[in-house]
PDB file of C-alpha atoms in Angstrom:
ATOM      1  CA  UNK A   1      87.881 141.513 113.713  1.00 48.00           C
ATOM      2  CA  UNK A   2      90.440 139.710 111.555  1.00 50.00           C
ATOM      3  CA  UNK A   3      88.537 140.658 108.387  1.00 48.00           C
ATOM      4  CA  UNK A   4      88.289 144.240 109.675  1.00 48.00           C
ATOM      5  CA  UNK A   5      92.089 144.416 109.982  1.00 54.00           C
ATOM      6  CA  UNK A   6      92.698 142.846 106.563  1.00 57.00           C
ATOM      7  CA  UNK A   7      92.214 146.255 104.906  1.00 81.00           C
ATOM      8  CA  UNK A   8      95.575 148.037 104.682  1.00 81.00           C
ATOM      9  CA  UNK A   9      93.816 151.406 104.923  1.00 84.00           C
ATOM     10  CA  UNK A  10      92.077 150.385 108.142  1.00 89.00           C
ATOM     11  CA  UNK A  11      95.370 149.197 109.642  1.00 89.00           C
ATOM     12  CA  UNK A  12      97.011 152.466 108.584  1.00 89.00           C
ATOM     13  CA  UNK A  13      94.181 154.516 110.130  1.00 91.00           C
ATOM     14  CA  UNK A  14      94.425 152.631 113.435  1.00 92.00           C
ATOM     15  CA  UNK A  15      98.214 153.033 113.442  1.00 91.00           C
ATOM     16  CA  UNK A  16      97.907 156.778 112.885  1.00 91.00           C
ATOM     17  CA  UNK A  17      95.356 157.114 115.668  1.00 93.00           C
ATOM     18  CA  UNK A  18      97.541 155.093 118.052  1.00 92.00           C
ATOM     19  CA  UNK A  19     100.544 157.340 117.455  1.00 92.00           C
ATOM     20  CA  UNK A  20      98.400 160.496 117.741  1.00 91.00           C
ATOM     21  CA  UNK A  21      96.966 159.412 121.095  1.00 90.00           C
ATOM     22  CA  UNK A  22     100.410 158.550 122.471  1.00 90.00           C
ATOM     23  CA  UNK A  23     102.029 161.724 121.173  1.00 91.00           C
ATOM     24  CA  UNK A  24      99.343 164.148 122.432  1.00 89.00           C
ATOM     25  CA  UNK A  25     100.061 164.216 126.199  1.00 89.00           C
ATOM     26  CA  UNK A  26     103.767 163.835 125.656  1.00 91.00           C
ATOM     27  CA  UNK A  27     103.796 166.612 123.055  1.00 92.00           C
ATOM     28  CA  UNK A  28     102.144 168.950 125.554  1.00 93.00           C
ATOM     29  CA  UNK A  29     104.944 168.353 128.062  1.00 92.00           C
ATOM     30  CA  UNK A  30     107.517 168.839 125.296  1.00 89.00           C
ATOM     31  CA  UNK A  31     105.931 172.230 124.492  1.00 90.00           C
ATOM     32  CA  UNK A  32     105.584 173.258 128.140  1.00 90.00           C
ATOM     33  CA  UNK A  33     109.163 172.310 128.960  1.00 85.00           C
ATOM     34  CA  UNK A  34     110.519 173.707 125.674  1.00 82.00           C
ATOM     35  CA  UNK A  35     112.030 170.319 124.859  1.00 79.00           C
ATOM     36  CA  UNK A  36     111.359 170.419 121.101  1.00 76.00           C
ATOM     37  CA  UNK A  37     115.018 169.947 120.232  1.00 76.00           C
ATOM     38  CA  UNK A  38     115.266 167.069 122.702  1.00 77.00           C
ATOM     39  CA  UNK A  39     112.435 165.263 120.903  1.00 77.00           C
ATOM     40  CA  UNK A  40     114.143 165.881 117.578  1.00 80.00           C
ATOM     41  CA  UNK A  41     117.458 164.524 118.874  1.00 81.00           C
ATOM     42  CA  UNK A  42     115.755 161.400 120.248  1.00 82.00           C
ATOM     43  CA  UNK A  43     114.031 160.786 116.917  1.00 83.00           C
ATOM     44  CA  UNK A  44     117.252 161.223 114.941  1.00 83.00           C
ATOM     45  CA  UNK A  45     119.104 158.823 117.224  1.00 84.00           C
ATOM     46  CA  UNK A  46     116.471 156.164 116.566  1.00 85.00           C
ATOM     47  CA  UNK A  47     117.983 155.343 113.164  1.00 86.00           C
ATOM     48  CA  UNK A  48     120.924 153.827 115.069  1.00 86.00           C
ATOM     49  CA  UNK A  49     118.383 151.624 116.806  1.00 87.00           C
ATOM     50  CA  UNK A  50     117.176 150.447 113.400  1.00 86.00           C
ATOM     51  CA  UNK A  51     120.746 149.519 112.466  1.00 84.00           C
ATOM     52  CA  UNK A  52     121.196 147.705 115.801  1.00 85.00           C
ATOM     53  CA  UNK A  53     117.960 145.751 115.351  1.00 85.00           C
ATOM     54  CA  UNK A  54     118.788 144.713 111.780  1.00 83.00           C
ATOM     55  CA  UNK A  55     122.333 143.701 112.723  1.00 82.00           C
ATOM     56  CA  UNK A  56     121.191 141.372 115.509  1.00 82.00           C
ATOM     57  CA  UNK A  57     117.910 140.252 113.879  1.00 82.00           C
ATOM     58  CA  UNK A  58     115.838 141.701 116.696  1.00 84.00           C
ATOM     59  CA  UNK A  59     112.654 143.758 116.880  1.00 84.00           C
ATOM     60  CA  UNK A  60     112.921 147.285 115.481  1.00 83.00           C
ATOM     61  CA  UNK A  61     110.904 148.501 118.458  1.00 84.00           C
ATOM     62  CA  UNK A  62     113.396 147.026 120.954  1.00 87.00           C
ATOM     63  CA  UNK A  63     116.441 148.363 119.083  1.00 87.00           C
ATOM     64  CA  UNK A  64     115.044 151.880 118.742  1.00 87.00           C
ATOM     65  CA  UNK A  65     113.850 151.976 122.357  1.00 86.00           C
ATOM     66  CA  UNK A  66     117.274 150.883 123.641  1.00 88.00           C
ATOM     67  CA  UNK A  67     119.181 153.488 121.621  1.00 87.00           C
ATOM     68  CA  UNK A  68     116.748 156.287 122.532  1.00 84.00           C
ATOM     69  CA  UNK A  69     117.138 155.511 126.232  1.00 83.00           C
ATOM     70  CA  UNK A  70     120.948 155.438 125.922  1.00 84.00           C
ATOM     71  CA  UNK A  71     120.903 158.750 124.049  1.00 80.00           C
ATOM     72  CA  UNK A  72     118.668 160.385 126.653  1.00 74.00           C
ATOM     73  CA  UNK A  73     120.911 159.142 129.473  1.00 74.00           C
ATOM     74  CA  UNK A  74     123.989 160.466 127.671  1.00 76.00           C
ATOM     75  CA  UNK A  75     122.461 163.917 127.285  1.00 72.00           C
ATOM     76  CA  UNK A  76     121.414 164.002 130.945  1.00 67.00           C
ATOM     77  CA  UNK A  77     124.953 163.033 131.990  1.00 68.00           C
ATOM     78  CA  UNK A  78     126.735 165.553 129.770  1.00 68.00           C
ATOM     79  CA  UNK A  79     124.394 168.495 130.378  1.00 62.00           C
ATOM     80  CA  UNK A  80     125.714 171.013 132.851  1.00 58.00           C
ATOM     81  CA  UNK A  81     129.347 170.055 132.206  1.00 62.00           C
ATOM     82  CA  UNK A  82     130.349 173.039 130.136  1.00 59.00           C
ATOM     83  CA  UNK A  83     128.085 172.371 127.143  1.00 62.00           C
ATOM     84  CA  UNK A  84     125.062 174.465 126.259  1.00 67.00           C
ATOM     85  CA  UNK A  85     122.007 172.192 125.971  1.00 68.00           C
ATOM     86  CA  UNK A  86     121.030 173.318 122.469  1.00 70.00           C
ATOM     87  CA  UNK A  87     124.606 172.800 121.224  1.00 76.00           C
ATOM     88  CA  UNK A  88     124.800 169.362 122.825  1.00 75.00           C
ATOM     89  CA  UNK A  89     121.455 168.308 121.348  1.00 77.00           C
ATOM     90  CA  UNK A  90     122.410 169.614 117.913  1.00 78.00           C
ATOM     91  CA  UNK A  91     125.679 167.688 117.857  1.00 81.00           C
ATOM     92  CA  UNK A  92     124.098 164.452 119.106  1.00 79.00           C
ATOM     93  CA  UNK A  93     121.034 164.715 116.833  1.00 80.00           C
ATOM     94  CA  UNK A  94     122.872 165.157 113.561  1.00 82.00           C
ATOM     95  CA  UNK A  95     125.866 162.961 114.305  1.00 85.00           C
ATOM     96  CA  UNK A  96     123.680 160.073 115.515  1.00 83.00           C
ATOM     97  CA  UNK A  97     121.539 160.327 112.378  1.00 83.00           C
ATOM     98  CA  UNK A  98     124.629 160.280 110.160  1.00 87.00           C
ATOM     99  CA  UNK A  99     126.201 157.362 112.062  1.00 86.00           C
ATOM    100  CA  UNK A 100     122.921 155.459 111.929  1.00 84.00           C
ATOM    101  CA  UNK A 101     122.540 155.941 108.170  1.00 84.00           C
ATOM    102  CA  UNK A 102     126.104 154.756 107.565  1.00 87.00           C
ATOM    103  CA  UNK A 103     125.594 151.753 109.857  1.00 83.00           C
ATOM    104  CA  UNK A 104     122.403 150.764 108.017  1.00 81.00           C
ATOM    105  CA  UNK A 105     124.143 151.057 104.637  1.00 80.00           C
ATOM    106  CA  UNK A 106     126.950 148.736 105.799  1.00 81.00           C
ATOM    107  CA  UNK A 107     124.646 145.907 106.864  1.00 79.00           C
ATOM    108  CA  UNK A 108     125.193 142.919 104.603  1.00 73.00           C
ATOM    109  CA  UNK A 109     122.532 140.530 103.240  1.00 70.00           C
ATOM    110  CA  UNK A 110     119.675 142.742 104.454  1.00 68.00           C
ATOM    111  CA  UNK A 111     117.683 144.870 102.061  1.00 72.00           C
ATOM    112  CA  UNK A 112     116.810 148.126 103.821  1.00 70.00           C
ATOM    113  CA  UNK A 113     114.375 150.767 102.554  1.00 74.00           C
ATOM    114  CA  UNK A 114     115.832 153.856 104.186  1.00 75.00           C
ATOM    115  CA  UNK A 115     113.005 156.074 102.930  1.00 80.00           C
ATOM    116  CA  UNK A 116     110.472 154.091 104.945  1.00 81.00           C
ATOM    117  CA  UNK A 117     112.466 154.672 108.131  1.00 81.00           C
ATOM    118  CA  UNK A 118     113.157 158.342 107.386  1.00 82.00           C
ATOM    119  CA  UNK A 119     109.637 159.323 106.314  1.00 84.00           C
ATOM    120  CA  UNK A 120     107.519 156.404 107.513  1.00 84.00           C
ATOM    121  CA  UNK A 121     105.517 153.763 105.649  1.00 85.00           C
ATOM    122  CA  UNK A 122     102.151 153.695 107.370  1.00 86.00           C
ATOM    123  CA  UNK A 123     100.515 151.815 104.482  1.00 84.00           C
ATOM    124  CA  UNK A 124     102.810 148.838 105.161  1.00 85.00           C
ATOM    125  CA  UNK A 125     101.723 148.468 108.797  1.00 88.00           C
ATOM    126  CA  UNK A 126     100.736 144.872 109.599  1.00 87.00           C
ATOM    127  CA  UNK A 127      98.801 143.363 112.504  1.00 87.00           C
ATOM    128  CA  UNK A 128     101.966 142.833 114.563  1.00 88.00           C
ATOM    129  CA  UNK A 129     102.943 146.464 114.052  1.00 88.00           C
ATOM    130  CA  UNK A 130      99.474 147.506 115.207  1.00 90.00           C
ATOM    131  CA  UNK A 131      99.876 145.502 118.409  1.00 91.00           C
ATOM    132  CA  UNK A 132     103.241 147.169 119.065  1.00 89.00           C
ATOM    133  CA  UNK A 133     101.902 150.660 118.313  1.00 91.00           C
ATOM    134  CA  UNK A 134      98.805 150.358 120.486  1.00 92.00           C
ATOM    135  CA  UNK A 135     100.709 148.519 123.215  1.00 92.00           C
ATOM    136  CA  UNK A 136     103.248 151.354 123.302  1.00 90.00           C
ATOM    137  CA  UNK A 137     100.499 153.984 123.191  1.00 91.00           C
ATOM    138  CA  UNK A 138      98.671 152.409 126.138  1.00 94.00           C
ATOM    139  CA  UNK A 139     101.937 152.161 128.080  1.00 92.00           C
ATOM    140  CA  UNK A 140     102.621 155.866 127.530  1.00 92.00           C
ATOM    141  CA  UNK A 141      99.055 156.884 128.443  1.00 92.00           C
ATOM    142  CA  UNK A 142      99.115 154.807 131.643  1.00 93.00           C
ATOM    143  CA  UNK A 143     102.540 156.207 132.558  1.00 91.00           C
ATOM    144  CA  UNK A 144     101.424 159.805 132.013  1.00 92.00           C
ATOM    145  CA  UNK A 145      98.141 159.226 133.886  1.00 92.00           C
ATOM    146  CA  UNK A 146      99.999 157.609 136.818  1.00 92.00           C
ATOM    147  CA  UNK A 147     102.538 160.436 137.132  1.00 91.00           C
ATOM    148  CA  UNK A 148     100.357 163.324 135.896  1.00 93.00           C
ATOM    149  CA  UNK A 149     100.452 165.431 139.078  1.00 91.00           C
ATOM    150  CA  UNK A 150     104.187 164.952 139.588  1.00 92.00           C
ATOM    151  CA  UNK A 151     105.029 165.640 135.958  1.00 92.00           C
ATOM    152  CA  UNK A 152     102.860 168.741 135.851  1.00 92.00           C
ATOM    153  CA  UNK A 153     104.139 170.203 139.115  1.00 92.00           C
ATOM    154  CA  UNK A 154     107.806 169.567 138.254  1.00 91.00           C
ATOM    155  CA  UNK A 155     107.169 171.197 134.854  1.00 89.00           C
ATOM    156  CA  UNK A 156     105.505 174.309 136.279  1.00 88.00           C
ATOM    157  CA  UNK A 157     107.682 174.796 139.368  1.00 89.00           C
ATOM    158  CA  UNK A 158     110.583 172.421 140.150  1.00 87.00           C
ATOM    159  CA  UNK A 159     111.251 174.098 143.509  1.00 89.00           C
ATOM    160  CA  UNK A 160     107.639 173.645 144.617  1.00 89.00           C
ATOM    161  CA  UNK A 161     107.796 170.049 143.419  1.00 89.00           C
ATOM    162  CA  UNK A 162     110.841 169.375 145.635  1.00 90.00           C
ATOM    163  CA  UNK A 163     109.069 170.998 148.586  1.00 89.00           C
ATOM    164  CA  UNK A 164     106.129 168.642 147.956  1.00 87.00           C
ATOM    165  CA  UNK A 165     108.391 165.591 148.024  1.00 89.00           C
ATOM    166  CA  UNK A 166     108.535 165.141 144.237  1.00 90.00           C
ATOM    167  CA  UNK A 167     111.901 164.600 142.579  1.00 89.00           C
ATOM    168  CA  UNK A 168     111.982 166.610 139.286  1.00 87.00           C
ATOM    169  CA  UNK A 169     114.834 164.451 137.968  1.00 83.00           C
ATOM    170  CA  UNK A 170     112.756 161.306 138.449  1.00 86.00           C
ATOM    171  CA  UNK A 171     109.848 162.917 136.595  1.00 87.00           C
ATOM    172  CA  UNK A 172     112.264 163.922 133.832  1.00 84.00           C
ATOM    173  CA  UNK A 173     113.393 160.292 133.588  1.00 83.00           C
ATOM    174  CA  UNK A 174     109.770 159.100 133.312  1.00 86.00           C
ATOM    175  CA  UNK A 175     109.140 161.663 130.589  1.00 87.00           C
ATOM    176  CA  UNK A 176     112.260 160.517 128.760  1.00 83.00           C
ATOM    177  CA  UNK A 177     111.140 156.891 128.948  1.00 85.00           C
ATOM    178  CA  UNK A 178     107.705 157.802 127.558  1.00 88.00           C
ATOM    179  CA  UNK A 179     109.310 159.856 124.786  1.00 87.00           C
ATOM    180  CA  UNK A 180     111.533 156.917 123.815  1.00 85.00           C
ATOM    181  CA  UNK A 181     108.504 154.617 123.606  1.00 88.00           C
ATOM    182  CA  UNK A 182     106.628 157.084 121.381  1.00 90.00           C
ATOM    183  CA  UNK A 183     109.604 157.421 119.044  1.00 88.00           C
ATOM    184  CA  UNK A 184     109.915 153.630 118.856  1.00 86.00           C
ATOM    185  CA  UNK A 185     106.261 153.121 117.901  1.00 87.00           C
ATOM    186  CA  UNK A 186     106.005 156.167 115.610  1.00 88.00           C
ATOM    187  CA  UNK A 187     108.985 155.362 113.392  1.00 87.00           C
ATOM    188  CA  UNK A 188     106.847 153.001 111.277  1.00 81.00           C
ATOM    189  CA  UNK A 189     104.118 155.611 110.813  1.00 86.00           C
ATOM    190  CA  UNK A 190     105.809 158.970 110.156  1.00 87.00           C
ATOM    191  CA  UNK A 191     109.523 158.111 110.150  1.00 86.00           C
ATOM    192  CA  UNK A 192     112.563 159.485 111.935  1.00 84.00           C
ATOM    193  CA  UNK A 193     112.496 162.946 110.359  1.00 80.00           C
ATOM    194  CA  UNK A 194     108.830 163.668 111.115  1.00 86.00           C
ATOM    195  CA  UNK A 195     108.300 162.192 114.590  1.00 88.00           C
ATOM    196  CA  UNK A 196     109.132 165.459 116.368  1.00 87.00           C
ATOM    197  CA  UNK A 197     106.562 167.242 114.204  1.00 89.00           C
ATOM    198  CA  UNK A 198     103.784 164.905 115.359  1.00 90.00           C
ATOM    199  CA  UNK A 199     104.820 165.535 118.952  1.00 91.00           C
ATOM    200  CA  UNK A 200     105.003 169.318 118.752  1.00 92.00           C
ATOM    201  CA  UNK A 201     102.542 170.594 116.119  1.00 94.00           C
ATOM    202  CA  UNK A 202      99.227 169.213 117.517  1.00 95.00           C
ATOM    203  CA  UNK A 203     100.182 170.338 121.034  1.00 94.00           C
ATOM    204  CA  UNK A 204     101.192 173.797 119.806  1.00 94.00           C
ATOM    205  CA  UNK A 205      97.947 174.032 117.799  1.00 94.00           C
ATOM    206  CA  UNK A 206      95.878 173.163 120.873  1.00 94.00           C
ATOM    207  CA  UNK A 207      97.552 175.685 123.170  1.00 91.00           C
ATOM    208  CA  UNK A 208      95.513 178.812 122.204  1.00 90.00           C
ATOM    209  CA  UNK A 209      92.216 177.007 122.848  1.00 90.00           C
ATOM    210  CA  UNK A 210      93.047 175.397 126.201  1.00 89.00           C
ATOM    211  CA  UNK A 211      92.633 177.006 129.605  1.00 88.00           C
ATOM    212  CA  UNK A 212      93.711 173.886 131.517  1.00 92.00           C
ATOM    213  CA  UNK A 213      96.488 171.335 130.902  1.00 92.00           C
ATOM    214  CA  UNK A 214      93.958 168.509 130.642  1.00 93.00           C
ATOM    215  CA  UNK A 215      91.980 170.329 127.979  1.00 94.00           C
ATOM    216  CA  UNK A 216      95.135 171.007 125.992  1.00 95.00           C
ATOM    217  CA  UNK A 217      95.954 167.282 125.986  1.00 94.00           C
ATOM    218  CA  UNK A 218      92.443 166.386 124.787  1.00 95.00           C
ATOM    219  CA  UNK A 219      92.465 168.993 122.009  1.00 95.00           C
ATOM    220  CA  UNK A 220      95.973 167.927 120.937  1.00 95.00           C
ATOM    221  CA  UNK A 221      94.823 164.297 120.754  1.00 93.00           C
ATOM    222  CA  UNK A 222      91.833 165.269 118.596  1.00 94.00           C
ATOM    223  CA  UNK A 223      93.950 167.401 116.258  1.00 95.00           C
ATOM    224  CA  UNK A 224      96.620 164.698 116.005  1.00 94.00           C
ATOM    225  CA  UNK A 225      93.989 162.078 115.203  1.00 94.00           C
ATOM    226  CA  UNK A 226      92.357 164.307 112.569  1.00 95.00           C
ATOM    227  CA  UNK A 227      95.767 165.011 111.021  1.00 95.00           C
ATOM    228  CA  UNK A 228      96.549 161.279 110.867  1.00 93.00           C
ATOM    229  CA  UNK A 229      93.204 160.334 109.289  1.00 93.00           C
ATOM    230  CA  UNK A 230      93.018 163.365 107.003  1.00 94.00           C
ATOM    231  CA  UNK A 231      96.630 163.021 105.887  1.00 93.00           C
ATOM    232  CA  UNK A 232      96.069 159.340 105.133  1.00 91.00           C
ATOM    233  CA  UNK A 233      92.971 160.180 103.082  1.00 91.00           C
ATOM    234  CA  UNK A 234      94.785 162.940 101.178  1.00 92.00           C
ATOM    235  CA  UNK A 235      97.731 160.651 100.509  1.00 90.00           C
ATOM    236  CA  UNK A 236      95.422 157.963  99.109  1.00 87.00           C
ATOM    237  CA  UNK A 237      93.577 160.350  96.806  1.00 89.00           C
ATOM    238  CA  UNK A 238      96.470 162.518  95.630  1.00 89.00           C
ATOM    239  CA  UNK A 239      99.173 159.809  95.635  1.00 88.00           C
ATOM    240  CA  UNK A 240     101.473 161.756  97.959  1.00 89.00           C
ATOM    241  CA  UNK A 241     103.830 160.390 100.672  1.00 89.00           C
ATOM    242  CA  UNK A 242     101.675 159.535 103.677  1.00 88.00           C
ATOM    243  CA  UNK A 243     103.937 160.646 106.547  1.00 88.00           C
ATOM    244  CA  UNK A 244     104.615 164.107 105.087  1.00 90.00           C
ATOM    245  CA  UNK A 245     100.914 164.441 104.180  1.00 92.00           C
ATOM    246  CA  UNK A 246      99.963 163.859 107.823  1.00 92.00           C
ATOM    247  CA  UNK A 247     102.467 166.460 109.035  1.00 92.00           C
ATOM    248  CA  UNK A 248     101.378 168.973 106.377  1.00 94.00           C
ATOM    249  CA  UNK A 249      97.761 168.696 107.527  1.00 95.00           C
ATOM    250  CA  UNK A 250      98.904 169.146 111.136  1.00 94.00           C
ATOM    251  CA  UNK A 251     100.784 172.276 110.007  1.00 95.00           C
ATOM    252  CA  UNK A 252      97.581 173.582 108.377  1.00 95.00           C
ATOM    253  CA  UNK A 253      95.783 173.082 111.700  1.00 95.00           C
ATOM    254  CA  UNK A 254      98.565 175.021 113.434  1.00 96.00           C
ATOM    255  CA  UNK A 255      98.270 177.893 110.951  1.00 95.00           C
ATOM    256  CA  UNK A 256      94.490 177.982 111.348  1.00 95.00           C
ATOM    257  CA  UNK A 257      94.882 177.896 115.133  1.00 94.00           C
ATOM    258  CA  UNK A 258      97.304 180.805 115.085  1.00 91.00           C
ATOM    259  CA  UNK A 259      95.085 182.880 112.779  1.00 93.00           C
ATOM    260  CA  UNK A 260      91.996 182.174 114.902  1.00 90.00           C
ATOM    261  CA  UNK A 261      93.831 183.205 118.066  1.00 86.00           C
ATOM    262  CA  UNK A 262      95.108 186.382 116.384  1.00 89.00           C
ATOM    263  CA  UNK A 263      91.603 187.337 115.197  1.00 89.00           C
ATOM    264  CA  UNK A 264      90.102 186.684 118.663  1.00 84.00           C
ATOM    265  CA  UNK A 265      92.826 188.789 120.263  1.00 83.00           C
ATOM    266  CA  UNK A 266      92.156 191.658 117.841  1.00 84.00           C
ATOM    267  CA  UNK A 267      88.400 191.507 118.416  1.00 81.00           C
ATOM    268  CA  UNK A 268      88.807 191.648 122.200  1.00 75.00           C
ATOM    269  CA  UNK A 269      91.466 194.355 122.096  1.00 63.00           C
TER     270      UNK A 269
END
């Protein structure tokens, strides 16, 4: 097993698969709840977590997770107090990214490769990173599996969820926690600027082919995994940035999905 993981390409492939599996179910809920901007804001805020972790010589995962949770709590507190949600998310997303970049640049005696945090550096994933990524992915999958019925019902009909004894705000908190974990583990693979894409694009691509929520999650996981492996392969052969290559392939899948759905609709019209 140790020899198997000594190949940097194998470690990169496993890291990409781990992120794809974690992002698939969560991305479906992001699409269903129309929370795309929320995912983007959480990802942008994560750069402040990087600065926090480097300043206090702590794990990047812990720093990013802490900041993402604080950001999500802040948004939940401020929403409904005179601010439109999209405006609030826009302000927090861009200002937190700017503050984080400035904070990272001010850190003394620490050499920081900002490009690797902004766009990911999957080829530099080590065995410890793999443990963190797969540990986070398993945590998210267990959390979603445990709360699947409650999350789904509160997504489809919050009033019916309350009548069934399910608190939609609690389910929202669980979803926020899972989203923060995914952002924390994905930052090494695709970077701050592309995390939201890996959440949204595979799920959106799977939507036309799924007639049940469970099937949509499975198809999104497959498409995310194929995008991760195919993007890694393309990056290796064409010497292109790996994170953007993965997202570009996911975008191709989305385009193909949309065209296929359009053709099927025309044929059955």
